[in-house]
Short mmCIF file of C-alpha atoms and ligand atoms in Angstrom, two decimals:
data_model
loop_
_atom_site.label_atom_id
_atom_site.label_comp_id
_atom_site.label_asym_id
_atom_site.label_seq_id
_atom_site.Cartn_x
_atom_site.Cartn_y
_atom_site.Cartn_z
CA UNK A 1 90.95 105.70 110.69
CA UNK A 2 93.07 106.05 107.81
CA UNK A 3 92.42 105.80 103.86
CA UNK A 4 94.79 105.67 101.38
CA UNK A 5 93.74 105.69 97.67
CA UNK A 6 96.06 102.83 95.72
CA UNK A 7 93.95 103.75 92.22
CA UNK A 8 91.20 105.08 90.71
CA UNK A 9 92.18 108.46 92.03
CA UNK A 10 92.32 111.14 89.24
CA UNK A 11 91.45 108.50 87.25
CA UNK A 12 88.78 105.61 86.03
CA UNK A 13 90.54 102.58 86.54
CA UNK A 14 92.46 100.87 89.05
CA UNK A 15 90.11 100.52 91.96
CA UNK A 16 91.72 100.02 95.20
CA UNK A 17 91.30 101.92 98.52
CA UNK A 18 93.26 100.59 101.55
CA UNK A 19 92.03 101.26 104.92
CA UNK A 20 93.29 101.36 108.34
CA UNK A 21 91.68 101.22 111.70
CA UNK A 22 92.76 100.34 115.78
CA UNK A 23 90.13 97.45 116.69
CA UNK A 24 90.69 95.57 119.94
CA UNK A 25 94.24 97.38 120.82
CA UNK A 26 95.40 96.49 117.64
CA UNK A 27 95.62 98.29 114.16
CA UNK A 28 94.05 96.53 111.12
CA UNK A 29 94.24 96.61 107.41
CA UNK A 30 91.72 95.73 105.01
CA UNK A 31 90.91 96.77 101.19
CA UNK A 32 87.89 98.00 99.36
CA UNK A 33 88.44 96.58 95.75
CA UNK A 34 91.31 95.60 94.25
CA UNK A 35 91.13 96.65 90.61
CA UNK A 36 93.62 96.49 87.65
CA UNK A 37 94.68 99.80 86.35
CA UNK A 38 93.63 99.48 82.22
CA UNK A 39 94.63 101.13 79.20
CA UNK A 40 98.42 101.58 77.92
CA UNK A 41 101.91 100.77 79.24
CA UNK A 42 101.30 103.18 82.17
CA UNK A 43 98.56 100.92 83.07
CA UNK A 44 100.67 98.35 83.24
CA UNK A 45 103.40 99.78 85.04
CA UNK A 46 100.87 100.88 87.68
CA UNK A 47 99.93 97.35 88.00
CA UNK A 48 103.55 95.87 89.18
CA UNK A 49 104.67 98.52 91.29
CA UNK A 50 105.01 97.48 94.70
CA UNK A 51 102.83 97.80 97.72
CA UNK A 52 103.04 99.76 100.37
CA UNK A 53 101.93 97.48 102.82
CA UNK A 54 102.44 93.40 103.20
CA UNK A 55 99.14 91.45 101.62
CA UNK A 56 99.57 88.71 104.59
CA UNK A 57 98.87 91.65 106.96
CA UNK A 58 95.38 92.50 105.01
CA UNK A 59 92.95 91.08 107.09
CA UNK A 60 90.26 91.18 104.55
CA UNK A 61 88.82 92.23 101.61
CA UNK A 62 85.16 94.07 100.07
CA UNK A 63 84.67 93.66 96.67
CA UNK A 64 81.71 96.05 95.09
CA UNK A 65 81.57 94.20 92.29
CA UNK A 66 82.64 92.19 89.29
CA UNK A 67 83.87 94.67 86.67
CA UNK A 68 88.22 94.07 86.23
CA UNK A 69 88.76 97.46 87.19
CA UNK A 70 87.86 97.15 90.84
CA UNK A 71 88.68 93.46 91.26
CA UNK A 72 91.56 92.46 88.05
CA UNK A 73 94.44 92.42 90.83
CA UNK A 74 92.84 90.26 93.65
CA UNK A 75 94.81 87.00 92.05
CA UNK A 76 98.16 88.82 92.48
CA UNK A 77 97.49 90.01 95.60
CA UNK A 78 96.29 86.17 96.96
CA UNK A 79 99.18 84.93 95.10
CA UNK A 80 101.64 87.21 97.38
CA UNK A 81 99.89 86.01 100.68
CA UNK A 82 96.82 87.65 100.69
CA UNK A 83 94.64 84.19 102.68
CA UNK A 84 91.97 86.63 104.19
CA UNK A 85 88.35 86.42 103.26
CA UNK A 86 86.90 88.64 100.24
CA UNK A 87 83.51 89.56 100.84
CA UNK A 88 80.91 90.45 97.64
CA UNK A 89 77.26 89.32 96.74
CA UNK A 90 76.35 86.16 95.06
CA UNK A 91 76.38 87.15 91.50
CA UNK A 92 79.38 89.29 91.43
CA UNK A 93 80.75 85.99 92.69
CA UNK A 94 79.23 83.96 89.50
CA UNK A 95 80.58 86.65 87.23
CA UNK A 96 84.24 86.32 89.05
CA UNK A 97 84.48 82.09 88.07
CA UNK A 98 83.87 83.86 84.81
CA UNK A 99 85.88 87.13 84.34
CA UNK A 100 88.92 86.16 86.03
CA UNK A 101 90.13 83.13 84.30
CA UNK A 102 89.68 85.05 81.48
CA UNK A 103 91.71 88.13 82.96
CA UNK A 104 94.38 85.40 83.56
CA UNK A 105 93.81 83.88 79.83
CA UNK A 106 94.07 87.33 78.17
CA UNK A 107 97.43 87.81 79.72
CA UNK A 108 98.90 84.84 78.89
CA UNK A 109 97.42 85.34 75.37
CA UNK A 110 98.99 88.67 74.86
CA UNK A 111 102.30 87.76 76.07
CA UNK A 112 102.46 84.84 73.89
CA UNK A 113 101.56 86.81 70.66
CA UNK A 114 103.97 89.27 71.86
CA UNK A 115 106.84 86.49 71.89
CA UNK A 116 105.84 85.11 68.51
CA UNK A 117 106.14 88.32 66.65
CA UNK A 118 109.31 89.17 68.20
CA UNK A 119 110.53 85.94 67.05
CA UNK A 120 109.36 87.63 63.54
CA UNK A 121 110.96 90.36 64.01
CA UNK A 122 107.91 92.21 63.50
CA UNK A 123 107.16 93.31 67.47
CA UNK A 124 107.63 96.93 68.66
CA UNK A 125 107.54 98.18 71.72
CA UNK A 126 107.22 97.23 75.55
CA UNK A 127 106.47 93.37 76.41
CA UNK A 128 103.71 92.08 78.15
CA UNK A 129 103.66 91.55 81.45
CA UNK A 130 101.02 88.29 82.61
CA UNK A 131 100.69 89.37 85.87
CA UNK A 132 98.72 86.03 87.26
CA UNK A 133 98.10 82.86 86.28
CA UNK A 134 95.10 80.77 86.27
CA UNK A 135 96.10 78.39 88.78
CA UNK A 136 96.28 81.63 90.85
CA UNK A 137 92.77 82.67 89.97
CA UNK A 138 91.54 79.04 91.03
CA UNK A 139 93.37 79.41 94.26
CA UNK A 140 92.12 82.80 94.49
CA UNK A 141 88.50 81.92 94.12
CA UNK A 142 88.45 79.95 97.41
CA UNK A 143 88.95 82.93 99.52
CA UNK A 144 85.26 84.16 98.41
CA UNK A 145 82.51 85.28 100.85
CA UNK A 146 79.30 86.06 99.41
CA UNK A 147 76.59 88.04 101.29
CA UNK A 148 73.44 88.56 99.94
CA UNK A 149 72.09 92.61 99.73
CA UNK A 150 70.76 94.09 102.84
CA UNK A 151 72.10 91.20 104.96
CA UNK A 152 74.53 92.48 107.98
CA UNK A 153 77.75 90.46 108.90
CA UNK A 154 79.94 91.28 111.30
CA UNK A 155 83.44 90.52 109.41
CA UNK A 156 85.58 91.65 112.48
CA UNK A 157 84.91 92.38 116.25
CA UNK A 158 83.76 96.24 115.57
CA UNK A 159 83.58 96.40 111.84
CA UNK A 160 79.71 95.32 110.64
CA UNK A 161 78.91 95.40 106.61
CA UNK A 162 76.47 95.49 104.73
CA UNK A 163 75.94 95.16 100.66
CA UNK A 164 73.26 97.33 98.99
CA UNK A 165 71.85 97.00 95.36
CA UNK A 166 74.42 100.18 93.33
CA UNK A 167 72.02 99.35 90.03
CA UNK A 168 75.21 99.35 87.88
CA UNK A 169 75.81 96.03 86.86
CA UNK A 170 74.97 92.29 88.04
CA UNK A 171 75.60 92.14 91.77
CA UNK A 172 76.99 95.61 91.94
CA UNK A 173 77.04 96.52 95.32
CA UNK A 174 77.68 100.17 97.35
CA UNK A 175 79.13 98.49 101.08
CA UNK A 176 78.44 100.07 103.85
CA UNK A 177 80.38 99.24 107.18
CA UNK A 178 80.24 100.76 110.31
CA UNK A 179 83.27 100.77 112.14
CA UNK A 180 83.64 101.08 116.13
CA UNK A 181 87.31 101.73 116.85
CA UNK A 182 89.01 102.07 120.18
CA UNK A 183 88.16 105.09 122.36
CA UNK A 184 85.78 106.32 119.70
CA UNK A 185 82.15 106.35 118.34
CA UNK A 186 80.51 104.20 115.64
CA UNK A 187 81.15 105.52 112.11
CA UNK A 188 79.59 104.56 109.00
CA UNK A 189 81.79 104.55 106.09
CA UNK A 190 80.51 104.24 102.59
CA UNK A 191 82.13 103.27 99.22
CA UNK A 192 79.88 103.75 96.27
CA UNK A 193 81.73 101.79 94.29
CA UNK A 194 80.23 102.28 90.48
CA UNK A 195 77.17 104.42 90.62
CA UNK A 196 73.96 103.11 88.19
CA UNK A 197 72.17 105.32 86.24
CA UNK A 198 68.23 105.71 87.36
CA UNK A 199 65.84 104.76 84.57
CA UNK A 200 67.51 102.69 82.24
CA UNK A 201 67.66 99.41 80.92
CA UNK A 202 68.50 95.67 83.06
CA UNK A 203 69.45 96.66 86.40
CA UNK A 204 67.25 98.44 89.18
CA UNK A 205 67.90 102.01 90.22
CA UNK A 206 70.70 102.47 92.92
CA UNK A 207 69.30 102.09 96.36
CA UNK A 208 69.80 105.13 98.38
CA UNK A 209 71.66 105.45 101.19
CA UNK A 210 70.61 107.68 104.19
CA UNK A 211 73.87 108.57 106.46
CA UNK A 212 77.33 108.38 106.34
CA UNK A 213 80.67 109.70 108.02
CA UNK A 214 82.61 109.17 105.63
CA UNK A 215 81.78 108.50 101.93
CA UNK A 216 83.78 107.70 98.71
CA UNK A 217 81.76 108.71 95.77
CA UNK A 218 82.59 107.72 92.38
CA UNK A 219 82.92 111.16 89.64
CA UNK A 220 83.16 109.37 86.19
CA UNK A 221 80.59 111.21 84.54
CA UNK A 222 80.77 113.73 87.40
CA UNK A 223 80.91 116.63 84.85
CA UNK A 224 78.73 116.21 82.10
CA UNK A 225 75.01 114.38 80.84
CA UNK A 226 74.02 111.56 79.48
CA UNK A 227 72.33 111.82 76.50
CA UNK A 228 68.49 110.34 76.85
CA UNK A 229 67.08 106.96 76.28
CA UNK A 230 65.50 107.78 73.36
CA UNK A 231 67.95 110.35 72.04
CA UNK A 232 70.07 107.37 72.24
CA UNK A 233 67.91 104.49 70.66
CA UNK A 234 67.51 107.14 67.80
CA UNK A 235 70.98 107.62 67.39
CA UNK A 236 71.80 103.48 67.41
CA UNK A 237 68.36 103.05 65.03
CA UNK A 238 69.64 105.76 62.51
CA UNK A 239 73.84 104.49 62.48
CA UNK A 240 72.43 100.73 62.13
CA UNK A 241 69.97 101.48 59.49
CA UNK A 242 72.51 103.66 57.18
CA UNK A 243 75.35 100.85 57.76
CA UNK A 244 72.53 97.95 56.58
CA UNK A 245 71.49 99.97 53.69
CA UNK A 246 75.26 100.60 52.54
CA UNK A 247 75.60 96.88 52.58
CA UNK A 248 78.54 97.45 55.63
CA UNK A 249 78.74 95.69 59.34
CA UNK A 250 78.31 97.35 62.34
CA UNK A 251 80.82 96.26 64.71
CA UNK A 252 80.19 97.39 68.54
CA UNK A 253 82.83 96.89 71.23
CA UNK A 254 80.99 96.19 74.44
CA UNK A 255 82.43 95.13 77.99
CA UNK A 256 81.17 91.43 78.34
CA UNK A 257 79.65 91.71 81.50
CA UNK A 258 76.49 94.18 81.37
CA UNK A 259 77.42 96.15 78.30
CA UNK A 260 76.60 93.56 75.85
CA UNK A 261 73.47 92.55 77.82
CA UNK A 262 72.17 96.41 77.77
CA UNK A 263 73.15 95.84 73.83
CA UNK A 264 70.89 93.12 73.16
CA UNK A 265 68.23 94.25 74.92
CA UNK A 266 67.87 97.67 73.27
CA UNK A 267 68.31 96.02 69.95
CA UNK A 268 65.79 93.27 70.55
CA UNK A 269 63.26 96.03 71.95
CA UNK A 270 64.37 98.09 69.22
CA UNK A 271 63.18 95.04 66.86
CA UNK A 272 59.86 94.61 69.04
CA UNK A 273 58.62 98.24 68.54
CA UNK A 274 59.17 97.93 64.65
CA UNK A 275 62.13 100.36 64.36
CA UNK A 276 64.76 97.76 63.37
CA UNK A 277 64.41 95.12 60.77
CA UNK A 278 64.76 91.82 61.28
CA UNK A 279 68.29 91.88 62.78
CA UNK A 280 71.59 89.14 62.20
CA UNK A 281 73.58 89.72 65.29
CA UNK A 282 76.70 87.92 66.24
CA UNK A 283 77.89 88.00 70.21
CA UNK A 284 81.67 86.99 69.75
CA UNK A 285 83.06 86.49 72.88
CA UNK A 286 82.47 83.61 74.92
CA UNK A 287 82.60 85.62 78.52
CA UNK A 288 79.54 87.46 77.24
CA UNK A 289 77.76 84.80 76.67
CA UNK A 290 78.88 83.19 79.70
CA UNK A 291 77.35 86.56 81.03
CA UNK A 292 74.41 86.47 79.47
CA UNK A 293 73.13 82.79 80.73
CA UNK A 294 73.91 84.49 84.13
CA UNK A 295 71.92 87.70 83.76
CA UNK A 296 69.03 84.92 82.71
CA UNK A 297 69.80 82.78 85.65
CA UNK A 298 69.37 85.97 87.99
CA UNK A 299 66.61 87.28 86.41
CA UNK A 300 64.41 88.47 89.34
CA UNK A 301 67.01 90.48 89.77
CA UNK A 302 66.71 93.07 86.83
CA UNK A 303 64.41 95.84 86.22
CA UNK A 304 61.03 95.04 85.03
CA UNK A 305 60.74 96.40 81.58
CA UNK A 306 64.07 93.99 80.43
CA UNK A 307 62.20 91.22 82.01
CA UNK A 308 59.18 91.81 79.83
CA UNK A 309 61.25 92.04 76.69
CA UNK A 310 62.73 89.35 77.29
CA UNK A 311 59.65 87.27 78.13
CA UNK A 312 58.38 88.65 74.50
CA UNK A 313 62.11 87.32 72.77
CA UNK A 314 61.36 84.27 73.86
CA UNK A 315 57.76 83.98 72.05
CA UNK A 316 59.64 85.85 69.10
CA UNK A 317 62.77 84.36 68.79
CA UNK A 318 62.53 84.18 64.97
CA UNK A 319 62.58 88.18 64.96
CA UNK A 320 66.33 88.19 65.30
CA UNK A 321 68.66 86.44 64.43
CA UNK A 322 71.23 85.81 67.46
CA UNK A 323 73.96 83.31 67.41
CA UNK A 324 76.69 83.35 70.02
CA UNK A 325 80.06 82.09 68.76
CA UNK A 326 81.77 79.42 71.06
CA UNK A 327 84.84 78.93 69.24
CA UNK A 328 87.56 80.50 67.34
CA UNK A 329 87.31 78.87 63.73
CA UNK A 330 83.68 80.49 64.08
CA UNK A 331 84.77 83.69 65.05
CA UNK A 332 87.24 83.88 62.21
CA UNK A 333 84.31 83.02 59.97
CA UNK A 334 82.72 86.41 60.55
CA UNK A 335 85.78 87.56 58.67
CA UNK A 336 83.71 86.57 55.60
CA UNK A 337 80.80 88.42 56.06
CA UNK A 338 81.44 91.83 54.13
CA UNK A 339 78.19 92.95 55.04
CA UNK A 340 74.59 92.79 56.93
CA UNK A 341 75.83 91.82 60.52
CA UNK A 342 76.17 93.11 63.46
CA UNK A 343 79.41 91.86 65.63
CA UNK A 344 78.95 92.65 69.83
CA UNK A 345 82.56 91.82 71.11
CA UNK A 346 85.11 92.37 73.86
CA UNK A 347 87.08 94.01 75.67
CA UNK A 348 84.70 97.12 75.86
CA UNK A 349 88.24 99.74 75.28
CA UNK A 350 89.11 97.43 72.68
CA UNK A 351 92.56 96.55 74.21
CA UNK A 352 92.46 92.86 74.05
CA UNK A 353 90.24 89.59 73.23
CA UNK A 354 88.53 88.58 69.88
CA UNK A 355 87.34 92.23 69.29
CA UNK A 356 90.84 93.08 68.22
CA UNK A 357 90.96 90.91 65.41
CA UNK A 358 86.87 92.18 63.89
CA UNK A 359 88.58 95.83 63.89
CA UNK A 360 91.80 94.75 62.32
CA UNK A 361 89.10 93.18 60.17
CA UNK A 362 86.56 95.69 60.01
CA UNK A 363 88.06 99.59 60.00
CA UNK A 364 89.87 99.58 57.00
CA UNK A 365 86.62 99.49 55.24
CA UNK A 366 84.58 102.86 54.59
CA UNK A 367 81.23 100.89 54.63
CA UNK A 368 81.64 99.62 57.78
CA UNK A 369 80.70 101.64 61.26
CA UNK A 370 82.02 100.97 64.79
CA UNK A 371 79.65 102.34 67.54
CA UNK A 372 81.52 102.90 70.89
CA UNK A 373 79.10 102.71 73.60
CA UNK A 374 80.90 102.59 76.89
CA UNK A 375 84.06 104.68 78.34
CA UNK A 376 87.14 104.76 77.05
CA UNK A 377 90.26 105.14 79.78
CA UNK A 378 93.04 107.23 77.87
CA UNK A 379 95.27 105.12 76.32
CA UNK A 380 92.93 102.53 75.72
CA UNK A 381 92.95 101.77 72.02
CA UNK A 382 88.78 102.44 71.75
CA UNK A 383 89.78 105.88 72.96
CA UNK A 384 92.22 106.57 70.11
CA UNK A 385 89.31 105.46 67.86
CA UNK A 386 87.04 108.17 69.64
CA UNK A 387 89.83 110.70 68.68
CA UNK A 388 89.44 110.04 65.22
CA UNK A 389 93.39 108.71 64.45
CA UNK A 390 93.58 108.01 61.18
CA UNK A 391 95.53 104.72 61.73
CA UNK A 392 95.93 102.03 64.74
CA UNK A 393 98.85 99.60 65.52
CA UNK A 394 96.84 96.13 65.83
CA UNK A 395 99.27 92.83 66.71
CA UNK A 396 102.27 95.22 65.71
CA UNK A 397 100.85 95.81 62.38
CA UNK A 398 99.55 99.17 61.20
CA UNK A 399 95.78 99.23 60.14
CA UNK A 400 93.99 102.22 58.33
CA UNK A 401 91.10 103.49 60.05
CA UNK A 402 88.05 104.33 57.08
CA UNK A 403 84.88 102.77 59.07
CA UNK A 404 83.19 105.53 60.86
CA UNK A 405 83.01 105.81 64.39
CA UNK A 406 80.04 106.71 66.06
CA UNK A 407 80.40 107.17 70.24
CA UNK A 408 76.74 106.76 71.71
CA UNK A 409 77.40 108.21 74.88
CA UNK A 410 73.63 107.65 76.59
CA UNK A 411 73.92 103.88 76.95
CA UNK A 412 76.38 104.33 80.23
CA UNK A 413 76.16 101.82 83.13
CA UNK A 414 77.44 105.01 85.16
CA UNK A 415 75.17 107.34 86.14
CA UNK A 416 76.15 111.00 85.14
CA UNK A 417 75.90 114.26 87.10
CA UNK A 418 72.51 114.55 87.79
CA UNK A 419 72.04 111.46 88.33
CA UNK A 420 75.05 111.03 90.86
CA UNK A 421 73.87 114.18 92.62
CA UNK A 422 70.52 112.51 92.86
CA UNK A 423 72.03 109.76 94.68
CA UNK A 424 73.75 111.57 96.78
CA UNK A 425 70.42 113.75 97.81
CA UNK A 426 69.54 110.36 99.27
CA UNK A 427 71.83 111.15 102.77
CA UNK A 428 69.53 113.15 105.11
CA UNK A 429 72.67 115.50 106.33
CA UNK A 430 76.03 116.06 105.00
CA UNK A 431 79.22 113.15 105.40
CA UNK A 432 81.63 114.18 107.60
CA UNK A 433 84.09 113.87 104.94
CA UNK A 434 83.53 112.88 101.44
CA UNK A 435 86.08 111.43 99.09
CA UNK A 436 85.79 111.46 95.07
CA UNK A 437 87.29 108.97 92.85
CA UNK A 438 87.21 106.81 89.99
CA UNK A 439 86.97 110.08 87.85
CA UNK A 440 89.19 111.74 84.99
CA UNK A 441 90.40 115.15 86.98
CA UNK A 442 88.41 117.07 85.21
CA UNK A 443 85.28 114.98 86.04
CA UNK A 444 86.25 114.53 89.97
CA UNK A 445 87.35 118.26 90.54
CA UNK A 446 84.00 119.65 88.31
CA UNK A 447 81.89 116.99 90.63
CA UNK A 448 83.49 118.11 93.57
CA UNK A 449 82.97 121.84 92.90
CA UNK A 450 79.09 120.67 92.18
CA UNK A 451 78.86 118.70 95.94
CA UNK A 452 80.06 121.50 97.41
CA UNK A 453 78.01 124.51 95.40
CA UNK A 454 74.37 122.54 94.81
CA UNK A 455 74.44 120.60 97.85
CA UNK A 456 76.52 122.31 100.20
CA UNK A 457 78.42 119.96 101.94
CA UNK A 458 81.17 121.17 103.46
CA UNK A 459 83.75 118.85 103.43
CA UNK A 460 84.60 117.48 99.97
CA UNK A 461 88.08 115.99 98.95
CA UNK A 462 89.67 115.00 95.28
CA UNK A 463 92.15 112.59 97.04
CA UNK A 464 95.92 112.21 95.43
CA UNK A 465 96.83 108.73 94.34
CA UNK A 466 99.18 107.15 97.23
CA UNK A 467 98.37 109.98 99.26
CA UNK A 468 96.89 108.84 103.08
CA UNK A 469 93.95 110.86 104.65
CA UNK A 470 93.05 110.40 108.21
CA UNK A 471 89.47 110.57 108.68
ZN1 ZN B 501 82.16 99.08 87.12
#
């Protein structure tokens, strides 16, 4: 068997792991994710280089879930003769109909700005590339297989998977196949995919997993802590409560799917323990609120304590004030309010969608605070903001940054060391071989040092992007 990392390998985004295996006297190919690469004109490059393989020879693809990062390419790859089957659960599905038309939309939207303000002469810098289009996310959408967690399929003779709950966001799944090739013995290969963190808010903890030859862990908090829940409801209670009083907005970048849904319910539990005031909160950005009817819809399947605050939101509704903007005349409204609300928008790095326009709005205004609550890839524009530049380029226009900047690092849908290590305490002996991605270098190489030290396993790899192991 051979893997060869495609992205997400000495780095966050990109997600895309192609495999290799001799089944019946014949080799086959099939993917694990196919995620964009995010975050600058690198990102982008990334994203059009060619492949080194032909997509009409994948026989299949296994999706671990919904976020663009690990699925943002799938259209392209369909569109150049991908037809296989792409297996995920049922509401990473959902969230698909709803994140990739939208992938597709943002493109087209950014290339089209792009074009006008060259036209204007007031464009610098690289065009846009739109690297699908939303007939090709339509098309794309047919080749779906959903399976529901803990249910085995055998996808191809000697290759048997199965999805298991990874507690990081709606349908996240870790997949687990076991794979018989020719002349050898079963072996169970395991992707992580994006690791939950135990304990907090909407989704369950990650189920555990008890053997594997051959695992690929994610390391994107792999060397440091999470703050703590309440370290971190403190730290949103104290930035929201100075901002109100200073008569300023708060505006918080959030990714659409899970992010803003975390968001809401901390604030409205915030609001139901008596530590916020009655609340005006604004989610602008119709994919999260797409999001959001689906995180109601599968309700049974979050954690306990968001279905109880929930259940009390509903009897309380009056308690905050929560309006979700449908179109864009309303969400250029919220240019007008100079003070008292609180804006939840996407994308969650800031890069593209309405939340562009609210900091264009928003920063150059010392009132004001922006709370970053999720990662930022380098190169991403929220991660600029993190490092405290003093001014951003926003639609080729420069905009002064005087809003402060908070970054509440505890409200990740990743889990962090301790928490991945926990995880991993779940196998009763040592992978064969273990593979970690999806993590900064820093963060895989100081997570793969840790897997080796605390736990002792022996054989631990930071794969090289492009670079094939045989396994
Ligand atoms: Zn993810």
């Amino acid at each position: 068997m051979k893997i060869q990392f495609l992205g997400a390998a000495g780095e966050v985004t990109g997600s895309r792991h192609s495999v290799e295996v001799v089944l019946a006297g014949r080799p086959r190919h099939f993917l694990v994710d196919y995620g964009m690469f995010q975050g600058g004109r690198e990102a982008s490059n990334k994203n059009l280089e060619p492949l080194p393989f032909f997509p009409k020879d994948v026989e299949f693809v296994v999706l671990t879930h919904a976020h663009i990062d690990h699925s943002g390419l799938l259209p392209r790859l369909c569109a150049q003769g991908f037809k296989g089957p792409i297996y995920c659960t049922s509401a990473t599905y959902e969230l698909l109909k709803i994140l990739l038309p939208d992938s597709a939309h943002l493109q087209f939207a950014d290339l089209e700005r792009a074009e006008r303000k060259m036209k204007q002469g007031k464009w610098r810098g690289e065009m846009p590339v739109a690297l699908y289009s939303r007939e090709e996310v339509e098309m794309t959408l047919k080749q779906f297989e959903v399976l529901d967690y803990g249910q085995s399929k055998e996808i191809a003779p000697g290759i048997q998977l199965e999805f298991h709950n990874a507690g990081h966001i709606l349908g996240s799944a870790i997949a687990v196949l076991d794979i018989t090739e020719d002349g050898s013995s079963k072996k169970r290969c395991v992707f992580s995919g994006d690791i939950g963190m135990k304990g907090r808010v909407l989704m369950p903890d990650p189920d555990l997993i008890s053997s594997a030859d051959v695992l690929v862990v994610e390391s994107t908090y792999g060397d440091r802590l999470h703050r703590s829940l309440p370290e971190t409801e403190n730290e949103l209670v104290e930035v929201i409560n100075a901002t109100m009083a200073a008569g300023g907005n708060v505006v918080i970048p959030a990714f659409a799917v899970g992010r803003t849904q975390e968001i809401l319910f901390l604030l409205i539990d915030l609001v139901r323990k008596g530590r916020l005031p009655h609340l005006a909160i604004w989610v602008d950005s119709p994919m999260a609120t797409a999001a959001t009817q689906l995180t109601q819809h599968f309700f049974d399947q979050l954690d306990r304590q968001s279905q109880e605050t929930f259940d009390w939101y509903k009897n309380n509704s009056s308690a905050v004030n929560l309006r979700f903007i449908a179109d864009v005349e309303e969400s250029k409204a919220l240019n007008k309010i100079k003070g008292g609300a609180i804006i939840i928008s996407a994308s969650g790095m800031c890069d593209a969608g309405r939340i562009v326009h609210h900091l264009a709005n928003n920063l150059p205004r010392p009132q004001n605070a922006i709370i970053i609550t999720g990662f930022q890839a380098y190169g991403s524009l929220g991660r600029r903001l993190v490092d405290k530049v003093e001014k951003v380029r926003l639609f080729g226009e420069e905009v002064l940054v005087k809003a402060s900047i908070h970054t509440i690092g505890g409200l990740s849908a990743h889990a962090d060391q301790a928490g991945l290590l926990d995880w991993l305490r779940g196998f009763e002996k040592p992978p064969k071989t273990c593979y970690v991605v999806h993590g900064e270098p820093e963060s895989a190489s100081v997570f793969a040092k840790c897997m080796r030290d605390e736990l002792a396993w022996p054989h631990v790899i930071v794969p090289e992007r492009l670079h094939t192991y045989e396994c």
